[in-house]
CSV table of C-alpha atoms in Angstrom, one decimal:
chain,number,residue,atom,x,y,z
A,10,MET,CA,-213.8,-75.9,-9.1
A,11,TYR,CA,-213.6,-72.1,-9.5
A,12,ILE,CA,-213.4,-72.0,-13.4
A,13,LYS,CA,-216.4,-74.4,-13.7
A,14,GLN,CA,-218.6,-71.9,-11.8
A,15,LEU,CA,-219.4,-70.5,-15.2
A,16,LEU,CA,-221.4,-73.6,-15.9
A,17,LYS,CA,-224.0,-72.4,-13.3
A,18,SER,CA,-224.9,-69.6,-15.7
A,19,LYS,CA,-226.8,-69.9,-19.0
A,20,PRO,CA,-224.8,-68.2,-21.7
A,21,LYS,CA,-225.9,-69.0,-25.2
A,22,SER,CA,-222.3,-69.1,-26.4
A,23,LEU,CA,-218.8,-68.6,-25.0
A,24,SER,CA,-218.3,-66.1,-27.8
A,25,LEU,CA,-220.2,-63.7,-25.6
A,26,TYR,CA,-217.1,-63.6,-23.5
A,27,LEU,CA,-215.1,-61.9,-26.3
A,28,PRO,CA,-216.5,-58.3,-26.5
A,29,ILE,CA,-215.3,-57.0,-23.1
A,30,PRO,CA,-211.8,-58.5,-23.2
A,31,LEU,CA,-211.5,-57.5,-26.8
A,32,MET,CA,-212.7,-53.9,-26.1
A,33,PHE,CA,-210.2,-53.6,-23.2
A,34,PHE,CA,-207.4,-55.0,-25.4
A,35,ILE,CA,-208.1,-52.6,-28.2
A,36,LEU,CA,-208.1,-49.6,-25.8
A,37,MET,CA,-204.9,-50.8,-24.3
A,38,VAL,CA,-203.1,-51.2,-27.7
A,39,GLN,CA,-204.6,-47.9,-29.0
A,40,ASN,CA,-203.3,-46.0,-25.9
A,41,TYR,CA,-199.9,-47.5,-26.3
A,42,LEU,CA,-199.7,-46.8,-30.0
A,43,VAL,CA,-200.9,-43.2,-29.7
A,44,ILE,CA,-198.2,-42.6,-27.0
A,45,LYS,CA,-195.4,-44.1,-29.1
A,46,LEU,CA,-196.4,-42.8,-32.6
A,47,LEU,CA,-197.0,-39.3,-31.3
A,48,LYS,CA,-193.9,-39.5,-29.0
A,49,LEU,CA,-195.9,-38.3,-26.1
A,50,ASP,CA,-194.2,-37.7,-22.8
A,51,VAL,CA,-196.8,-39.3,-20.4
A,52,ASN,CA,-195.0,-38.0,-17.3
A,53,GLN,CA,-195.1,-34.4,-18.6
A,54,ILE,CA,-198.8,-34.8,-19.5
A,55,ILE,CA,-199.5,-36.0,-16.0
A,56,LYS,CA,-197.7,-33.1,-14.4
A,57,ALA,CA,-199.6,-30.6,-16.6
A,58,GLU,CA,-202.9,-32.2,-15.7
A,59,ILE,CA,-202.1,-32.1,-12.0
A,60,LYS,CA,-201.0,-28.5,-12.2
A,61,GLU,CA,-204.2,-27.5,-14.0
A,62,LYS,CA,-206.7,-29.6,-12.0
A,63,GLY,CA,-205.0,-30.4,-8.8
A,64,VAL,CA,-203.8,-33.8,-7.5
A,65,ASN,CA,-207.2,-34.9,-6.2
A,66,GLU,CA,-209.3,-34.0,-9.2
A,67,PHE,CA,-206.7,-35.8,-11.5
A,68,PHE,CA,-206.8,-38.8,-9.2
A,69,ILE,CA,-210.6,-39.0,-9.3
A,70,GLU,CA,-210.7,-38.6,-13.1
A,71,ASN,CA,-208.3,-41.5,-13.4
A,72,MET,CA,-210.3,-43.7,-11.1
A,73,ILE,CA,-213.8,-43.0,-12.6
A,74,PRO,CA,-213.3,-45.2,-15.7
A,75,PHE,CA,-212.7,-48.2,-13.3
A,76,VAL,CA,-216.0,-47.5,-11.5
A,77,PHE,CA,-217.9,-47.6,-14.8
A,78,GLY,CA,-215.8,-50.6,-15.9
A,79,LEU,CA,-216.8,-52.6,-12.9
A,80,ILE,CA,-220.5,-51.7,-13.2
A,81,LEU,CA,-220.4,-52.6,-16.9
A,82,LEU,CA,-218.7,-55.9,-16.2
A,83,PHE,CA,-221.2,-56.8,-13.5
A,84,VAL,CA,-224.2,-55.9,-15.6
A,85,TRP,CA,-222.8,-57.8,-18.6
A,86,VAL,CA,-222.2,-60.9,-16.5
A,87,LYS,CA,-225.5,-60.8,-14.7
A,88,TYR,CA,-227.8,-60.0,-17.6
A,89,LEU,CA,-226.1,-61.4,-20.7
A,90,HIS,CA,-224.4,-64.5,-19.1
A,91,LYS,CA,-227.1,-64.9,-16.4
A,92,GLN,CA,-224.2,-65.5,-14.0
A,93,THR,CA,-224.3,-64.5,-10.4
A,94,ILE,CA,-221.5,-62.2,-9.1
A,95,LEU,CA,-221.0,-64.8,-6.3
A,96,SER,CA,-220.0,-67.5,-8.9
A,97,LEU,CA,-217.7,-65.0,-10.6
A,98,THR,CA,-216.1,-64.3,-7.2
A,99,THR,CA,-215.7,-67.7,-5.6
A,100,SER,CA,-216.6,-71.4,-5.7
A,101,ARG,CA,-217.6,-71.2,-2.0
A,102,ASN,CA,-221.3,-70.8,-0.9
A,103,LYS,CA,-220.6,-67.2,0.1
A,104,VAL,CA,-217.7,-64.7,-0.2
A,105,ASP,CA,-215.1,-65.4,2.5
A,106,TRP,CA,-214.4,-61.9,3.7
A,107,SER,CA,-211.9,-63.2,6.2
A,108,ARG,CA,-209.7,-64.3,3.3
A,109,ILE,CA,-209.9,-60.8,1.7
A,110,PHE,CA,-209.0,-59.1,5.0
A,111,PHE,CA,-206.2,-61.5,5.8
A,112,SER,CA,-204.6,-61.1,2.4
A,113,PHE,CA,-205.0,-57.3,2.7
A,114,PHE,CA,-203.5,-57.2,6.2
A,115,VAL,CA,-200.5,-59.4,5.3
A,116,TRP,CA,-199.5,-57.3,2.2
A,117,SER,CA,-200.3,-54.0,3.9
A,118,LEU,CA,-198.0,-55.0,6.8
A,119,PHE,CA,-195.2,-56.0,4.4
A,120,THR,CA,-195.6,-52.8,2.3
A,121,VAL,CA,-195.5,-50.5,5.4
A,122,ALA,CA,-192.5,-52.4,6.9
A,123,SER,CA,-190.5,-52.4,3.7
A,124,THR,CA,-191.2,-48.8,3.0
A,125,LEU,CA,-190.1,-47.8,6.5
A,126,VAL,CA,-186.9,-49.9,6.2
A,127,LEU,CA,-186.1,-48.1,2.9
A,128,TYR,CA,-186.9,-44.7,4.4
A,129,TYR,CA,-184.5,-45.2,7.4
A,130,THR,CA,-181.7,-46.9,5.4
A,131,ASN,CA,-181.8,-44.4,2.5
A,132,PRO,CA,-183.3,-41.2,4.0
A,133,ALA,CA,-181.7,-39.1,1.2
A,134,ASP,CA,-184.0,-40.8,-1.3
A,135,PHE,CA,-187.2,-39.7,0.4
A,136,GLN,CA,-188.9,-36.4,1.3
A,137,LEU,CA,-191.6,-36.2,4.0
A,138,ASN,CA,-194.7,-35.1,2.2
A,139,PHE,CA,-197.3,-35.4,4.9
A,140,LYS,CA,-199.9,-32.7,5.1
A,141,PRO,CA,-202.8,-33.6,7.5
A,142,ILE,CA,-205.8,-32.2,5.6
A,143,PRO,CA,-204.8,-33.3,2.0
A,144,PHE,CA,-203.8,-36.7,3.4
A,145,LEU,CA,-207.2,-37.2,5.1
A,146,ILE,CA,-208.9,-36.3,1.9
A,147,LEU,CA,-206.7,-38.8,0.1
A,148,VAL,CA,-207.6,-41.5,2.7
A,149,VAL,CA,-211.3,-40.9,1.9
A,150,LEU,CA,-211.0,-40.8,-1.8
A,151,ALA,CA,-208.5,-43.6,-2.2
A,152,GLY,CA,-210.2,-45.8,0.4
A,153,PHE,CA,-213.3,-45.7,-1.7
A,154,LEU,CA,-212.0,-45.6,-5.3
A,155,ILE,CA,-208.8,-47.8,-5.3
A,156,PRO,CA,-210.6,-51.0,-4.1
A,157,ILE,CA,-213.0,-50.4,-7.0
A,158,GLN,CA,-210.1,-50.0,-9.4
A,159,THR,CA,-208.3,-53.2,-8.2
A,160,SER,CA,-211.6,-55.1,-8.0
A,161,PHE,CA,-212.3,-54.3,-11.6
A,162,GLU,CA,-208.9,-55.6,-12.7
A,163,GLU,CA,-209.3,-58.8,-10.6
A,164,TYR,CA,-212.9,-59.5,-11.8
A,165,LEU,CA,-211.8,-58.9,-15.4
A,166,PHE,CA,-208.5,-60.9,-15.5
A,167,ARG,CA,-208.7,-63.5,-12.7
A,168,GLY,CA,-212.5,-63.8,-12.8
A,169,TYR,CA,-214.2,-63.1,-16.2
A,170,MET,CA,-211.3,-64.0,-18.5
A,171,MET,CA,-210.0,-66.9,-16.3
A,172,GLN,CA,-213.3,-68.6,-16.4
A,173,GLY,CA,-214.1,-67.9,-20.0
A,174,ILE,CA,-210.8,-68.9,-21.4
A,175,GLY,CA,-210.5,-71.8,-19.1
A,176,LEU,CA,-213.8,-73.3,-20.1
A,177,ALA,CA,-213.1,-72.8,-23.8
A,178,ILE,CA,-209.6,-74.3,-23.8
A,179,ARG,CA,-210.1,-76.8,-20.9
A,180,LYS,CA,-206.5,-76.5,-19.7
A,181,LYS,CA,-205.9,-74.5,-16.6
A,182,ILE,CA,-202.4,-73.3,-17.4
A,183,VAL,CA,-203.6,-71.5,-20.6
A,184,PRO,CA,-205.9,-69.0,-18.9
A,185,LEU,CA,-203.3,-68.6,-16.1
A,186,LEU,CA,-200.6,-67.6,-18.5
A,187,ILE,CA,-202.8,-65.5,-20.9
A,188,THR,CA,-204.3,-63.5,-18.1
A,189,SER,CA,-201.0,-63.0,-16.4
A,190,PHE,CA,-199.3,-61.7,-19.6
A,191,MET,CA,-202.2,-59.4,-20.5
A,192,PHE,CA,-202.3,-58.0,-16.9
A,193,GLY,CA,-198.6,-57.2,-17.1
A,194,MET,CA,-198.8,-55.7,-20.6
A,195,MET,CA,-201.7,-53.5,-19.5
A,196,HIS,CA,-199.1,-51.4,-17.7
A,197,ILE,CA,-196.8,-51.0,-20.6
A,198,ALA,CA,-197.9,-47.4,-21.3
A,199,ASN,CA,-197.2,-46.4,-17.6
A,200,PRO,CA,-194.6,-43.8,-17.1
A,201,GLU,CA,-192.7,-46.2,-14.8
A,202,VAL,CA,-191.9,-48.4,-17.8
A,203,ASP,CA,-190.5,-45.4,-19.7
A,204,LYS,CA,-188.4,-44.3,-16.7
A,205,MET,CA,-187.3,-47.7,-15.4
A,206,GLY,CA,-187.2,-49.8,-18.6
A,207,ASN,CA,-189.0,-52.9,-19.8
A,208,ILE,CA,-187.6,-54.9,-16.9
A,209,ILE,CA,-190.4,-53.5,-14.8
A,210,LEU,CA,-192.8,-55.6,-16.9
A,211,VAL,CA,-191.3,-58.7,-15.2
A,212,TYR,CA,-192.8,-57.4,-11.9
A,213,TYR,CA,-196.2,-56.6,-13.5
A,214,ILE,CA,-196.4,-60.0,-15.3
A,215,GLY,CA,-195.0,-61.8,-12.2
A,216,THR,CA,-197.7,-60.1,-10.1
A,217,GLY,CA,-200.4,-61.3,-12.5
A,218,LEU,CA,-199.0,-64.8,-12.3
A,219,PHE,CA,-199.0,-64.7,-8.5
A,220,LEU,CA,-202.6,-63.5,-8.4
A,221,GLY,CA,-203.6,-66.1,-10.9
A,222,ILE,CA,-202.0,-68.9,-8.9
A,223,ILE,CA,-203.6,-67.9,-5.6
A,224,THR,CA,-207.0,-67.7,-7.4
A,225,LEU,CA,-206.7,-71.2,-8.9
A,226,MET,CA,-205.3,-72.8,-5.7
A,227,ASP,CA,-207.8,-71.1,-3.4
A,228,GLU,CA,-210.8,-71.6,-5.8
A,229,GLY,CA,-211.8,-68.0,-5.6
A,230,LEU,CA,-210.8,-64.3,-6.0
A,231,GLU,CA,-210.8,-63.4,-2.3
A,232,LEU,CA,-207.1,-63.6,-1.7
A,233,ALA,CA,-206.3,-61.8,-4.9
A,234,LEU,CA,-208.9,-59.0,-4.1
A,235,GLY,CA,-207.3,-58.4,-0.7
A,236,PHE,CA,-203.7,-58.4,-2.0
A,237,HIS,CA,-204.4,-56.1,-5.0
A,238,ALA,CA,-206.3,-53.6,-2.9
A,239,ALA,CA,-203.6,-53.5,-0.3
A,240,ASN,CA,-200.9,-53.1,-2.9
A,241,ASN,CA,-202.5,-50.1,-4.6
A,242,LEU,CA,-204.2,-48.4,-1.6
A,243,VAL,CA,-201.3,-48.6,0.9
A,244,GLY,CA,-198.9,-47.7,-1.8
A,245,ALA,CA,-200.9,-44.6,-2.7
A,246,LEU,CA,-201.1,-43.5,0.9
A,247,LEU,CA,-197.5,-44.2,1.8
A,248,ILE,CA,-195.4,-43.0,-1.1
A,249,THR,CA,-195.5,-41.1,-4.4
A,250,SER,CA,-193.1,-39.7,-6.9
A,251,ASP,CA,-193.0,-37.2,-9.7
A,252,TRP,CA,-192.6,-39.9,-12.3
A,253,SER,CA,-195.3,-42.5,-11.3
A,254,ALA,CA,-198.7,-43.1,-12.9
A,255,LEU,CA,-200.4,-42.6,-9.5
A,256,GLN,CA,-199.4,-39.3,-7.9
A,257,THR,CA,-201.0,-38.5,-4.6
A,258,ASP,CA,-200.7,-36.4,-1.4
A,259,SER,CA,-199.0,-39.4,0.3
A,260,ILE,CA,-196.9,-39.5,3.4
A,261,PHE,CA,-193.6,-39.8,1.6
A,262,LYS,CA,-192.3,-38.7,-1.8
A,263,ASP,CA,-189.6,-40.7,-3.6
A,264,THR,CA,-187.0,-38.3,-4.8
A,265,SER,CA,-184.4,-40.8,-6.1
A,266,SER,CA,-183.6,-41.3,-9.7
A,267,PRO,CA,-185.9,-44.0,-11.2
A,268,SER,CA,-184.1,-47.3,-11.8
A,269,ALA,CA,-184.9,-51.0,-11.8
A,270,GLY,CA,-182.7,-53.8,-10.7
A,271,PHE,CA,-182.9,-56.6,-8.1
A,272,ASP,CA,-185.6,-54.7,-6.2
A,273,VAL,CA,-188.0,-55.4,-9.2
A,274,LEU,CA,-187.1,-59.1,-9.2
A,275,LEU,CA,-187.2,-59.6,-5.4
A,276,PRO,CA,-191.0,-59.7,-5.0
A,277,VAL,CA,-191.5,-62.0,-8.0
A,278,PHE,CA,-188.8,-64.6,-7.2
A,279,ILE,CA,-188.7,-64.4,-3.4
A,280,ILE,CA,-191.5,-62.5,-1.7
A,281,PHE,CA,-194.4,-64.0,-3.7
A,282,PRO,CA,-193.2,-67.6,-3.3
A,283,LEU,CA,-193.0,-66.9,0.5
A,284,LEU,CA,-196.6,-65.6,0.4
A,285,LEU,CA,-197.7,-68.7,-1.6
A,286,PHE,CA,-196.1,-70.8,1.2
A,287,LEU,CA,-197.9,-68.8,3.9
A,288,PHE,CA,-201.3,-69.1,2.1
A,289,SER,CA,-200.8,-72.7,1.3
A,290,LYS,CA,-200.2,-73.6,5.0
A,291,LYS,CA,-203.0,-71.4,6.3
A,292,TYR,CA,-205.6,-72.7,3.8
A,293,LYS,CA,-204.2,-76.2,3.5
A,294,TRP,CA,-203.7,-76.2,-0.3
A,295,ASN,CA,-202.7,-79.4,-2.0
A,296,ASN,CA,-202.6,-81.1,-5.4
A,297,TRP,CA,-200.8,-78.1,-6.9
A,298,LYS,CA,-200.0,-79.9,-10.2
A,299,GLU,CA,-203.7,-80.7,-10.9
A,300,LYS,CA,-205.0,-77.3,-9.9
A,301,LEU,CA,-202.5,-75.3,-12.0
A,302,LEU,CA,-201.6,-77.6,-14.9
A,303,GLY,CA,-204.5,-80.1,-15.1
A,304,ASN,CA,-207.2,-80.3,-17.6
A,305,ILE,CA,-210.7,-79.0,-16.8
A,306,GLN,CA,-212.8,-82.2,-16.8
A,307,LEU,CA,-216.5,-82.1,-17.1
A,308,ASP,CA,-218.4,-84.7,-15.1
A,309,SER,CA,-221.9,-85.9,-15.9
A,310,LYS,CA,-223.4,-83.1,-13.8
A,311,ASP,CA,-221.3,-80.5,-15.6
A,312,ILE,CA,-222.2,-81.9,-19.0
A,313,MET,CA,-225.9,-81.8,-18.2
A,314,LEU,CA,-225.6,-78.1,-17.1
A,315,ASN,CA,-223.6,-77.3,-20.2
A,316,THR,CA,-226.2,-79.0,-22.4
A,317,GLU,CA,-229.1,-77.2,-20.7
A,318,ASN,CA,-227.3,-73.8,-21.0
A,319,HIS,CA,-226.9,-74.2,-24.7
A,320,GLU,CA,-230.4,-75.5,-25.5
């Protein structure tokens, strides 16, 4: 079982799992409160920063914290928890890269296809923004930095927190719901929420729930890592807008007025369930109730490991 991979490490106490999530939560709340209390216009701040520094420098500055975050998380896990990165990634004997690439390919294909459909059905809402040299620079920068950003979020929420909360509470549904909610609320300070309304949080929380489900059902992070990287990377290369958190030298620019409706709910209630069906058939998932709602049972081998780890 993926959550029980934590027992292979030798942490002195599960309380050691608190500092990083707590620090992240405090920063998230602090950022939101500063924006609200000072009535800051995040979109205007982003525009001013891009005008001063340029779109690429601004992009790099926004990605760098995730690089340090991922390094810190890996160091914390390896040296404080004595846990291998492999056991944080998957319950398999090695990382299944084919799963990562398959998930990446499927969601990339869907993202490209859906964007082209929108472009050709609503051409007035889009502006061709393609400039060869800036785009090639974006491909290099985004191709390196965005997978790091998405990996940090997956390792933090679906890996580190899922395993820590799961082993502490011993009920799988609890870490699934907590990490999904926290993942969604992490985006609450994004300019998209201000422009489109709180309904967009349904998409963010729903995406977190989807990623949590495929992690628990597949006993590893591989599918979630591939999906999340495709979602952010292909999105950054394909389309940008003047009111989004991530503004890039993408191929298209969305010039429509920001609004949220059925298009926000469509992925959560239709597309993601279809993806779950596809993954379940390809990877032969079964016993859904037990894997998502069951208790985390410790057998004699687990109990012995747990005892050794706390001696």
